[in-house]
Amino acid sequence: MNKNPLAKAIRRVFEKNIVNTAYYFPGSSDNSPEGRQKKQRIDNFIKAINGFLQKSGLAPCNTTDLQLDERKLIHFALQLSGYIRDAQKELHDLQDKYACDPDLIELYQASAHYTVACSGKVPGNKYVFEENKDYCFWKVEDPQHLDSSAYTPVENGVSLKPCLIMAMPFHIKPTPEELQKWSYLYMHDSFENRRIFGSEVNVYLAHFPIEQPRGEKFSLALRTIRDPQNFYADTDMRFVVRHFSPLIGKDLQFDRNYRIVDGQPYSPETFKQNMARVTILGYCAGTHHAHRWINAVERLAGQLYSEKDVKQALSNVFVITYAALPMLKENKYSGAHFMSNFENDQMRKEPFIKMFRPQMYEQVKYTGKQAPARITAMPDHRNFIIAHKLAPQLDIIDRKSGIITIPNPENGHHIGFITTPNLSAEDNFPYYQFRTVLENAALGKRGLKVFEVCNFDNADYVLKSYAALAARKDLGH
């Protein structure tokens, strides 16, 4: 798209990291099968990069007769989102139309194709990628101890018992050590309430495997934002068919086009109750995963129930998010959407929210005029955005390492700001409010009831919580 400011950031890094570090070898070529394959995959990716630059109104980068270091080019492909994240100057005036530019989506897809094409073919490159990988899905056996819990693969879908599903953005190997490490790194002791998690509420974890290319994840996120009403990928539908079917109907069977060919619906009331048992916790791109799952559930449920019944049932699903804003002004589901930003965010905006939803970010961010949080009600009055004032740094007590400082909290993007007490915070209001909403939602509370304070030990938190709710504003006001 012409004048997309993000193109300047991408061109700047490409010139510095790729063009300026290449060797000039005019007329050199490798005509072996491997050499021709290498040239083809590099040419395809460079063509996509220059195509994006030219469509944005910038001159292409000339790589003629340059011998590019493919390991650096792979790194460039993997870090596209990181270069945008760090481009605070370009993010400052970003508009929605540029954030979800179809040409940018094509560039992400090209980066995914390139990294897949490189797998196993570049000396010194450890990455192996595959496109269209299915989600990994686990039952967390001991939510109180994420760093030592067993994680059991889910084979036959979630049970009809109330459940909380963590939709996480990480790409990891499906080993106990990796699951324990990353789950604890993000969520810490959020599920320590044994009366709720693991007893009344089953806890699950969903994530993409390490083989999914990062470009695919980001192209999926942008496609979700561009078509929030209808879009889901085949991998999302496969996930829903495999794991949500027991909630939608009894003994459902599907053909290759996901049409229901056998099985029975529940009564409309039972279906609504089943959906009310579902709470999803989405972090960053995990929020986009969850949104697509619900679109896929709507597609399947529409074959069994009336449009009115499906709409009411989906509104019972509750989605808690961090570092991602609602996809629609009137979402199909209900939810509480947390974010953190500096009171003065000039040149240090929360990068991924600003990257994906730049105009809404400016409408709902914390500005210092609200204390201790800015709560914005979406037009559906079932979804709320909670913007917290960001502490200067994130110092936490880690179960194994004592006191540690998180080295790169990314201007508030790091979920640790709400999932663990912060020694650099004045009162840890974000942490307590997140825990309140998490526990209430998991128990089935909806609407403003998710903010009800159950633990009255901290009188200061209780007063601030009700003050923030009383001061909430509708979007745009």
mmCIF file of C-alpha atoms in Angstrom, residues 203-470:
data_model
loop_
_atom_site.group_PDB
_atom_site.id
_atom_site.type_symbol
_atom_site.label_atom_id
_atom_site.label_comp_id
_atom_site.label_asym_id
_atom_site.label_seq_id
_atom_site.Cartn_x
_atom_site.Cartn_y
_atom_site.Cartn_z
ATOM 1 C CA VAL A 203 -6.664 -26.039 32.722
ATOM 2 C CA TYR A 204 -5.400 -26.596 29.174
ATOM 3 C CA LEU A 205 -2.569 -25.196 27.063
ATOM 4 C CA ALA A 206 -2.615 -24.624 23.294
ATOM 5 C CA HIS A 207 0.318 -23.424 21.191
ATOM 6 C CA PHE A 208 1.910 -23.915 17.793
ATOM 7 C CA PRO A 209 4.888 -26.279 17.522
ATOM 8 C CA ILE A 210 8.395 -24.979 16.990
ATOM 9 C CA GLU A 211 8.193 -25.856 13.287
ATOM 10 C CA GLN A 212 5.628 -23.144 12.509
ATOM 11 C CA PRO A 213 7.373 -20.264 10.696
ATOM 12 C CA ARG A 214 6.986 -16.904 12.413
ATOM 13 C CA GLY A 215 5.878 -15.235 9.198
ATOM 14 C CA GLU A 216 2.882 -17.550 9.086
ATOM 15 C CA LYS A 217 1.880 -16.623 12.634
ATOM 16 C CA PHE A 218 1.963 -12.911 11.872
ATOM 17 C CA SER A 219 0.202 -13.223 8.530
ATOM 18 C CA LEU A 220 -2.555 -15.184 10.278
ATOM 19 C CA ALA A 221 -2.843 -12.456 12.921
ATOM 20 C CA LEU A 222 -3.211 -9.709 10.306
ATOM 21 C CA ARG A 223 -5.694 -11.731 8.270
ATOM 22 C CA THR A 224 -7.747 -12.190 11.450
ATOM 23 C CA ILE A 225 -7.832 -8.435 12.016
ATOM 24 C CA ARG A 226 -8.727 -7.767 8.377
ATOM 25 C CA ASP A 227 -11.666 -10.201 8.421
ATOM 26 C CA PRO A 228 -12.633 -10.676 12.065
ATOM 27 C CA GLN A 229 -16.199 -11.742 11.311
ATOM 28 C CA ASN A 230 -15.387 -14.801 9.239
ATOM 29 C CA PHE A 231 -11.719 -15.728 8.987
ATOM 30 C CA TYR A 232 -10.221 -18.932 10.314
ATOM 31 C CA ALA A 233 -7.507 -21.158 8.886
ATOM 32 C CA ASP A 234 -7.770 -24.888 8.274
ATOM 33 C CA THR A 235 -5.552 -25.523 11.280
ATOM 34 C CA ASP A 236 -8.047 -23.588 13.446
ATOM 35 C CA MET A 237 -10.982 -25.602 12.124
ATOM 36 C CA ARG A 238 -9.108 -28.859 12.672
ATOM 37 C CA PHE A 239 -8.400 -27.779 16.255
ATOM 38 C CA VAL A 240 -12.061 -26.957 16.888
ATOM 39 C CA VAL A 241 -13.335 -30.177 15.289
ATOM 40 C CA ARG A 242 -10.910 -32.209 17.367
ATOM 41 C CA HIS A 243 -11.282 -30.469 20.708
ATOM 42 C CA PHE A 244 -14.509 -28.418 20.822
ATOM 43 C CA SER A 245 -16.887 -30.931 19.199
ATOM 44 C CA PRO A 246 -18.035 -32.395 22.539
ATOM 45 C CA LEU A 247 -19.265 -28.920 23.508
ATOM 46 C CA ILE A 248 -21.125 -28.359 20.232
ATOM 47 C CA GLY A 249 -23.038 -31.635 19.872
ATOM 48 C CA LYS A 250 -23.114 -35.347 20.658
ATOM 49 C CA ASP A 251 -20.975 -37.825 18.693
ATOM 50 C CA LEU A 252 -20.443 -35.407 15.810
ATOM 51 C CA GLN A 253 -18.854 -36.638 12.584
ATOM 52 C CA PHE A 254 -17.639 -34.406 9.756
ATOM 53 C CA ASP A 255 -16.813 -34.734 6.075
ATOM 54 C CA ARG A 256 -13.691 -33.235 4.516
ATOM 55 C CA ASN A 257 -15.447 -29.873 4.116
ATOM 56 C CA TYR A 258 -16.390 -29.762 7.815
ATOM 57 C CA ARG A 259 -20.048 -30.427 7.196
ATOM 58 C CA ILE A 260 -21.691 -32.380 9.998
ATOM 59 C CA VAL A 261 -22.759 -35.754 8.599
ATOM 60 C CA ASP A 262 -23.627 -37.582 11.807
ATOM 61 C CA GLY A 263 -24.387 -36.899 15.467
ATOM 62 C CA GLN A 264 -27.000 -34.969 17.387
ATOM 63 C CA PRO A 265 -27.358 -31.416 18.685
ATOM 64 C CA TYR A 266 -27.945 -30.639 22.332
ATOM 65 C CA SER A 267 -30.940 -28.633 23.366
ATOM 66 C CA PRO A 268 -30.267 -24.930 22.726
ATOM 67 C CA GLU A 269 -30.071 -24.308 26.471
ATOM 68 C CA THR A 270 -27.530 -27.091 27.007
ATOM 69 C CA PHE A 271 -25.416 -25.757 24.150
ATOM 70 C CA LYS A 272 -25.434 -22.289 25.739
ATOM 71 C CA GLN A 273 -24.442 -23.793 29.085
ATOM 72 C CA ASN A 274 -21.571 -25.669 27.442
ATOM 73 C CA MET A 275 -20.239 -22.464 25.929
ATOM 74 C CA ALA A 276 -20.551 -20.705 29.285
ATOM 75 C CA ARG A 277 -18.093 -23.255 30.694
ATOM 76 C CA VAL A 278 -15.338 -22.043 28.351
ATOM 77 C CA THR A 279 -12.831 -19.377 29.363
ATOM 78 C CA ILE A 280 -9.848 -18.666 27.117
ATOM 79 C CA LEU A 281 -6.725 -16.778 28.136
ATOM 80 C CA GLY A 282 -4.976 -15.337 25.093
ATOM 81 C CA TYR A 283 -1.588 -13.634 25.114
ATOM 82 C CA CYS A 284 -0.559 -11.547 22.084
ATOM 83 C CA ALA A 285 -0.989 -13.721 18.953
ATOM 84 C CA GLY A 286 -2.740 -16.306 21.134
ATOM 85 C CA THR A 287 -5.678 -13.889 21.214
ATOM 86 C CA HIS A 288 -5.920 -14.111 17.426
ATOM 87 C CA HIS A 289 -5.856 -17.912 17.683
ATOM 88 C CA ALA A 290 -8.795 -17.798 20.103
ATOM 89 C CA HIS A 291 -10.760 -15.415 17.895
ATOM 90 C CA ARG A 292 -10.387 -17.744 14.910
ATOM 91 C CA TRP A 293 -11.422 -20.752 17.005
ATOM 92 C CA ILE A 294 -14.658 -19.006 17.919
ATOM 93 C CA ASN A 295 -15.292 -18.160 14.271
ATOM 94 C CA ALA A 296 -14.840 -21.861 13.500
ATOM 95 C CA VAL A 297 -17.183 -22.856 16.345
ATOM 96 C CA GLU A 298 -19.795 -20.494 14.877
ATOM 97 C CA ARG A 299 -19.408 -22.132 11.461
ATOM 98 C CA LEU A 300 -20.021 -25.612 12.921
ATOM 99 C CA ALA A 301 -22.720 -24.675 15.424
ATOM 100 C CA GLY A 302 -24.658 -22.869 12.695
ATOM 101 C CA GLN A 303 -25.342 -26.270 11.145
ATOM 102 C CA LEU A 304 -27.160 -27.440 14.279
ATOM 103 C CA TYR A 305 -28.734 -24.409 15.935
ATOM 104 C CA SER A 306 -30.549 -21.231 14.984
ATOM 105 C CA GLU A 307 -28.561 -18.049 14.373
ATOM 106 C CA LYS A 308 -30.078 -16.549 17.512
ATOM 107 C CA ASP A 309 -29.110 -19.523 19.686
ATOM 108 C CA VAL A 310 -25.555 -19.565 18.315
ATOM 109 C CA LYS A 311 -25.166 -15.849 18.964
ATOM 110 C CA GLN A 312 -26.359 -16.188 22.549
ATOM 111 C CA ALA A 313 -24.161 -19.230 23.168
ATOM 112 C CA LEU A 314 -20.989 -17.610 21.870
ATOM 113 C CA SER A 315 -21.606 -14.521 23.984
ATOM 114 C CA ASN A 316 -21.231 -16.835 27.000
ATOM 115 C CA VAL A 317 -17.617 -17.678 26.082
ATOM 116 C CA PHE A 318 -15.226 -15.441 28.013
ATOM 117 C CA VAL A 319 -11.868 -14.427 26.549
ATOM 118 C CA ILE A 320 -9.224 -12.791 28.742
ATOM 119 C CA THR A 321 -6.384 -11.245 26.788
ATOM 120 C CA TYR A 322 -3.111 -9.474 27.366
ATOM 121 C CA ALA A 323 -1.343 -7.287 24.786
ATOM 122 C CA ALA A 324 -4.135 -7.608 22.211
ATOM 123 C CA LEU A 325 -7.257 -5.511 21.728
ATOM 124 C CA PRO A 326 -10.751 -6.672 20.698
ATOM 125 C CA MET A 327 -11.053 -7.546 17.011
ATOM 126 C CA LEU A 328 -14.554 -6.123 16.727
ATOM 127 C CA LYS A 329 -16.480 -3.333 18.404
ATOM 128 C CA GLU A 330 -19.145 -5.948 19.084
ATOM 129 C CA ASN A 331 -17.389 -9.267 19.586
ATOM 130 C CA LYS A 332 -19.144 -12.605 19.386
ATOM 131 C CA TYR A 333 -17.745 -13.501 22.805
ATOM 132 C CA SER A 334 -17.395 -11.624 26.094
ATOM 133 C CA GLY A 335 -14.065 -10.615 27.534
ATOM 134 C CA ALA A 336 -11.605 -8.527 29.505
ATOM 135 C CA HIS A 337 -8.627 -7.243 27.547
ATOM 136 C CA PHE A 338 -5.597 -6.140 29.570
ATOM 137 C CA MET A 339 -2.728 -3.931 28.443
ATOM 138 C CA SER A 340 0.059 -1.869 29.992
ATOM 139 C CA ASN A 341 1.697 1.287 28.732
ATOM 140 C CA PHE A 342 3.871 4.110 30.010
ATOM 141 C CA GLU A 343 1.988 7.197 31.096
ATOM 142 C CA ASN A 344 4.256 9.093 28.722
ATOM 143 C CA ASP A 345 4.536 6.718 25.777
ATOM 144 C CA GLN A 346 6.230 9.106 23.367
ATOM 145 C CA MET A 347 8.654 6.927 21.372
ATOM 146 C CA ARG A 348 8.033 3.985 23.713
ATOM 147 C CA LYS A 349 4.560 2.761 22.847
ATOM 148 C CA GLU A 350 3.457 -0.777 23.594
ATOM 149 C CA PRO A 351 4.776 -2.082 20.276
ATOM 150 C CA PHE A 352 2.583 -5.008 19.321
ATOM 151 C CA ILE A 353 -0.753 -3.429 20.186
ATOM 152 C CA LYS A 354 0.351 -0.300 18.340
ATOM 153 C CA MET A 355 1.555 -2.488 15.461
ATOM 154 C CA PHE A 356 -1.747 -4.361 15.084
ATOM 155 C CA ARG A 357 -4.435 -1.917 16.292
ATOM 156 C CA PRO A 358 -2.787 1.523 16.149
ATOM 157 C CA GLN A 359 -5.879 3.703 16.196
ATOM 158 C CA MET A 360 -7.704 1.849 18.949
ATOM 159 C CA TYR A 361 -4.490 1.864 21.001
ATOM 160 C CA GLU A 362 -4.586 5.658 21.075
ATOM 161 C CA GLN A 363 -8.243 5.605 22.156
ATOM 162 C CA VAL A 364 -7.840 3.260 25.105
ATOM 163 C CA LYS A 365 -4.270 3.592 26.406
ATOM 164 C CA TYR A 366 -3.495 4.763 29.933
ATOM 165 C CA THR A 367 -2.847 8.514 29.915
ATOM 166 C CA GLY A 368 -2.344 9.420 33.569
ATOM 167 C CA LYS A 369 -5.760 11.019 33.899
ATOM 168 C CA GLN A 370 -7.115 7.762 35.272
ATOM 169 C CA ALA A 371 -6.017 6.083 38.439
ATOM 170 C CA PRO A 372 -5.163 3.303 38.844
ATOM 171 C CA ALA A 373 -6.402 2.023 35.444
ATOM 172 C CA ARG A 374 -8.348 3.172 32.422
ATOM 173 C CA ILE A 375 -11.337 0.908 31.789
ATOM 174 C CA THR A 376 -13.061 1.225 28.431
ATOM 175 C CA ALA A 377 -16.367 -0.490 27.695
ATOM 176 C CA MET A 378 -16.841 -1.716 24.148
ATOM 177 C CA PRO A 379 -20.175 -0.969 22.419
ATOM 178 C CA ASP A 380 -21.420 -4.514 23.142
ATOM 179 C CA HIS A 381 -20.978 -3.817 26.907
ATOM 180 C CA ARG A 382 -19.695 -7.394 27.251
ATOM 181 C CA ASN A 383 -16.059 -6.599 26.524
ATOM 182 C CA PHE A 384 -13.826 -4.297 28.542
ATOM 183 C CA ILE A 385 -10.322 -2.953 27.917
ATOM 184 C CA ILE A 386 -8.228 -2.402 31.036
ATOM 185 C CA ALA A 387 -5.173 -0.216 30.469
ATOM 186 C CA HIS A 388 -2.734 -0.128 33.370
ATOM 187 C CA LYS A 389 -0.022 2.360 34.137
ATOM 188 C CA LEU A 390 3.277 0.691 33.391
ATOM 189 C CA ALA A 391 5.917 0.397 36.087
ATOM 190 C CA PRO A 392 9.445 1.516 35.093
ATOM 191 C CA GLN A 393 10.777 -2.042 35.075
ATOM 192 C CA LEU A 394 9.786 -5.589 35.890
ATOM 193 C CA ASP A 395 11.526 -7.108 38.925
ATOM 194 C CA ILE A 396 10.111 -10.403 40.108
ATOM 195 C CA ILE A 397 10.828 -13.194 42.545
ATOM 196 C CA ASP A 398 11.369 -16.304 40.484
ATOM 197 C CA ARG A 399 10.775 -19.637 42.176
ATOM 198 C CA LYS A 400 14.212 -20.908 41.215
ATOM 199 C CA SER A 401 16.359 -17.816 40.751
ATOM 200 C CA GLY A 402 15.416 -15.447 43.531
ATOM 201 C CA ILE A 403 15.033 -11.786 42.562
ATOM 202 C CA ILE A 404 15.483 -11.203 38.840
ATOM 203 C CA THR A 405 14.915 -8.303 36.459
ATOM 204 C CA ILE A 406 13.191 -9.107 33.186
ATOM 205 C CA PRO A 407 15.723 -7.751 30.664
ATOM 206 C CA ASN A 408 13.392 -6.823 27.795
ATOM 207 C CA PRO A 409 9.810 -6.111 28.895
ATOM 208 C CA GLU A 410 9.105 -4.438 25.504
ATOM 209 C CA ASN A 411 7.386 -1.309 26.813
ATOM 210 C CA GLY A 412 4.731 -3.327 28.600
ATOM 211 C CA HIS A 413 4.246 -6.181 26.183
ATOM 212 C CA HIS A 414 5.698 -8.765 28.580
ATOM 213 C CA ILE A 415 2.796 -10.598 30.262
ATOM 214 C CA GLY A 416 4.766 -10.822 33.507
ATOM 215 C CA PHE A 417 3.517 -7.322 34.355
ATOM 216 C CA ILE A 418 0.142 -8.835 35.277
ATOM 217 C CA THR A 419 0.911 -12.466 36.128
ATOM 218 C CA THR A 420 3.356 -11.964 38.987
ATOM 219 C CA PRO A 421 3.991 -9.347 41.690
ATOM 220 C CA ASN A 422 6.397 -6.651 40.499
ATOM 221 C CA LEU A 423 8.894 -5.412 43.060
ATOM 222 C CA SER A 424 9.182 -2.152 41.087
ATOM 223 C CA ALA A 425 5.454 -1.402 41.288
ATOM 224 C CA GLU A 426 3.877 0.770 43.943
ATOM 225 C CA ASP A 427 0.868 -1.391 44.760
ATOM 226 C CA ASN A 428 0.686 -4.215 42.174
ATOM 227 C CA PHE A 429 -2.847 -3.209 41.243
ATOM 228 C CA PRO A 430 -2.522 -4.777 37.729
ATOM 229 C CA TYR A 431 -1.535 -8.125 39.210
ATOM 230 C CA TYR A 432 -4.409 -8.211 41.701
ATOM 231 C CA GLN A 433 -6.969 -7.094 39.152
ATOM 232 C CA PHE A 434 -5.861 -9.705 36.637
ATOM 233 C CA ARG A 435 -6.079 -12.433 39.278
ATOM 234 C CA THR A 436 -9.567 -11.245 40.248
ATOM 235 C CA VAL A 437 -10.839 -11.383 36.660
ATOM 236 C CA LEU A 438 -9.087 -14.681 35.905
ATOM 237 C CA GLU A 439 -10.609 -16.483 38.869
ATOM 238 C CA ASN A 440 -14.086 -14.998 38.485
ATOM 239 C CA ALA A 441 -14.248 -15.744 34.766
ATOM 240 C CA ALA A 442 -13.028 -19.313 35.280
ATOM 241 C CA LEU A 443 -15.868 -19.824 37.764
ATOM 242 C CA GLY A 444 -18.389 -18.727 35.129
ATOM 243 C CA LYS A 445 -19.007 -15.116 36.077
ATOM 244 C CA ARG A 446 -19.642 -12.797 33.148
ATOM 245 C CA GLY A 447 -20.038 -9.080 32.487
ATOM 246 C CA LEU A 448 -19.074 -6.692 35.278
ATOM 247 C CA LYS A 449 -19.270 -9.575 37.746
ATOM 248 C CA VAL A 450 -15.770 -10.676 36.689
ATOM 249 C CA PHE A 451 -14.445 -7.585 38.504
ATOM 250 C CA GLU A 452 -16.097 -8.493 41.831
ATOM 251 C CA VAL A 453 -13.467 -8.552 44.561
ATOM 252 C CA CYS A 454 -13.575 -11.792 46.517
ATOM 253 C CA ASN A 455 -10.528 -11.245 48.731
ATOM 254 C CA PHE A 456 -11.108 -8.228 50.952
ATOM 255 C CA ASP A 457 -7.759 -8.446 52.761
ATOM 256 C CA ASN A 458 -6.383 -5.549 50.721
ATOM 257 C CA ALA A 459 -8.728 -2.639 51.387
ATOM 258 C CA ASP A 460 -6.697 -0.275 49.213
ATOM 259 C CA TYR A 461 -7.072 -2.581 46.216
ATOM 260 C CA VAL A 462 -10.807 -2.944 46.811
ATOM 261 C CA LEU A 463 -11.318 0.831 46.840
ATOM 262 C CA LYS A 464 -9.171 1.392 43.759
ATOM 263 C CA SER A 465 -10.886 -1.406 41.885
ATOM 264 C CA TYR A 466 -14.359 -0.002 42.416
ATOM 265 C CA ALA A 467 -13.117 3.503 41.661
ATOM 266 C CA ALA A 468 -11.712 2.342 38.329
ATOM 267 C CA LEU A 469 -14.962 0.592 37.454
ATOM 268 C CA ALA A 470 -17.024 3.605 38.399
#
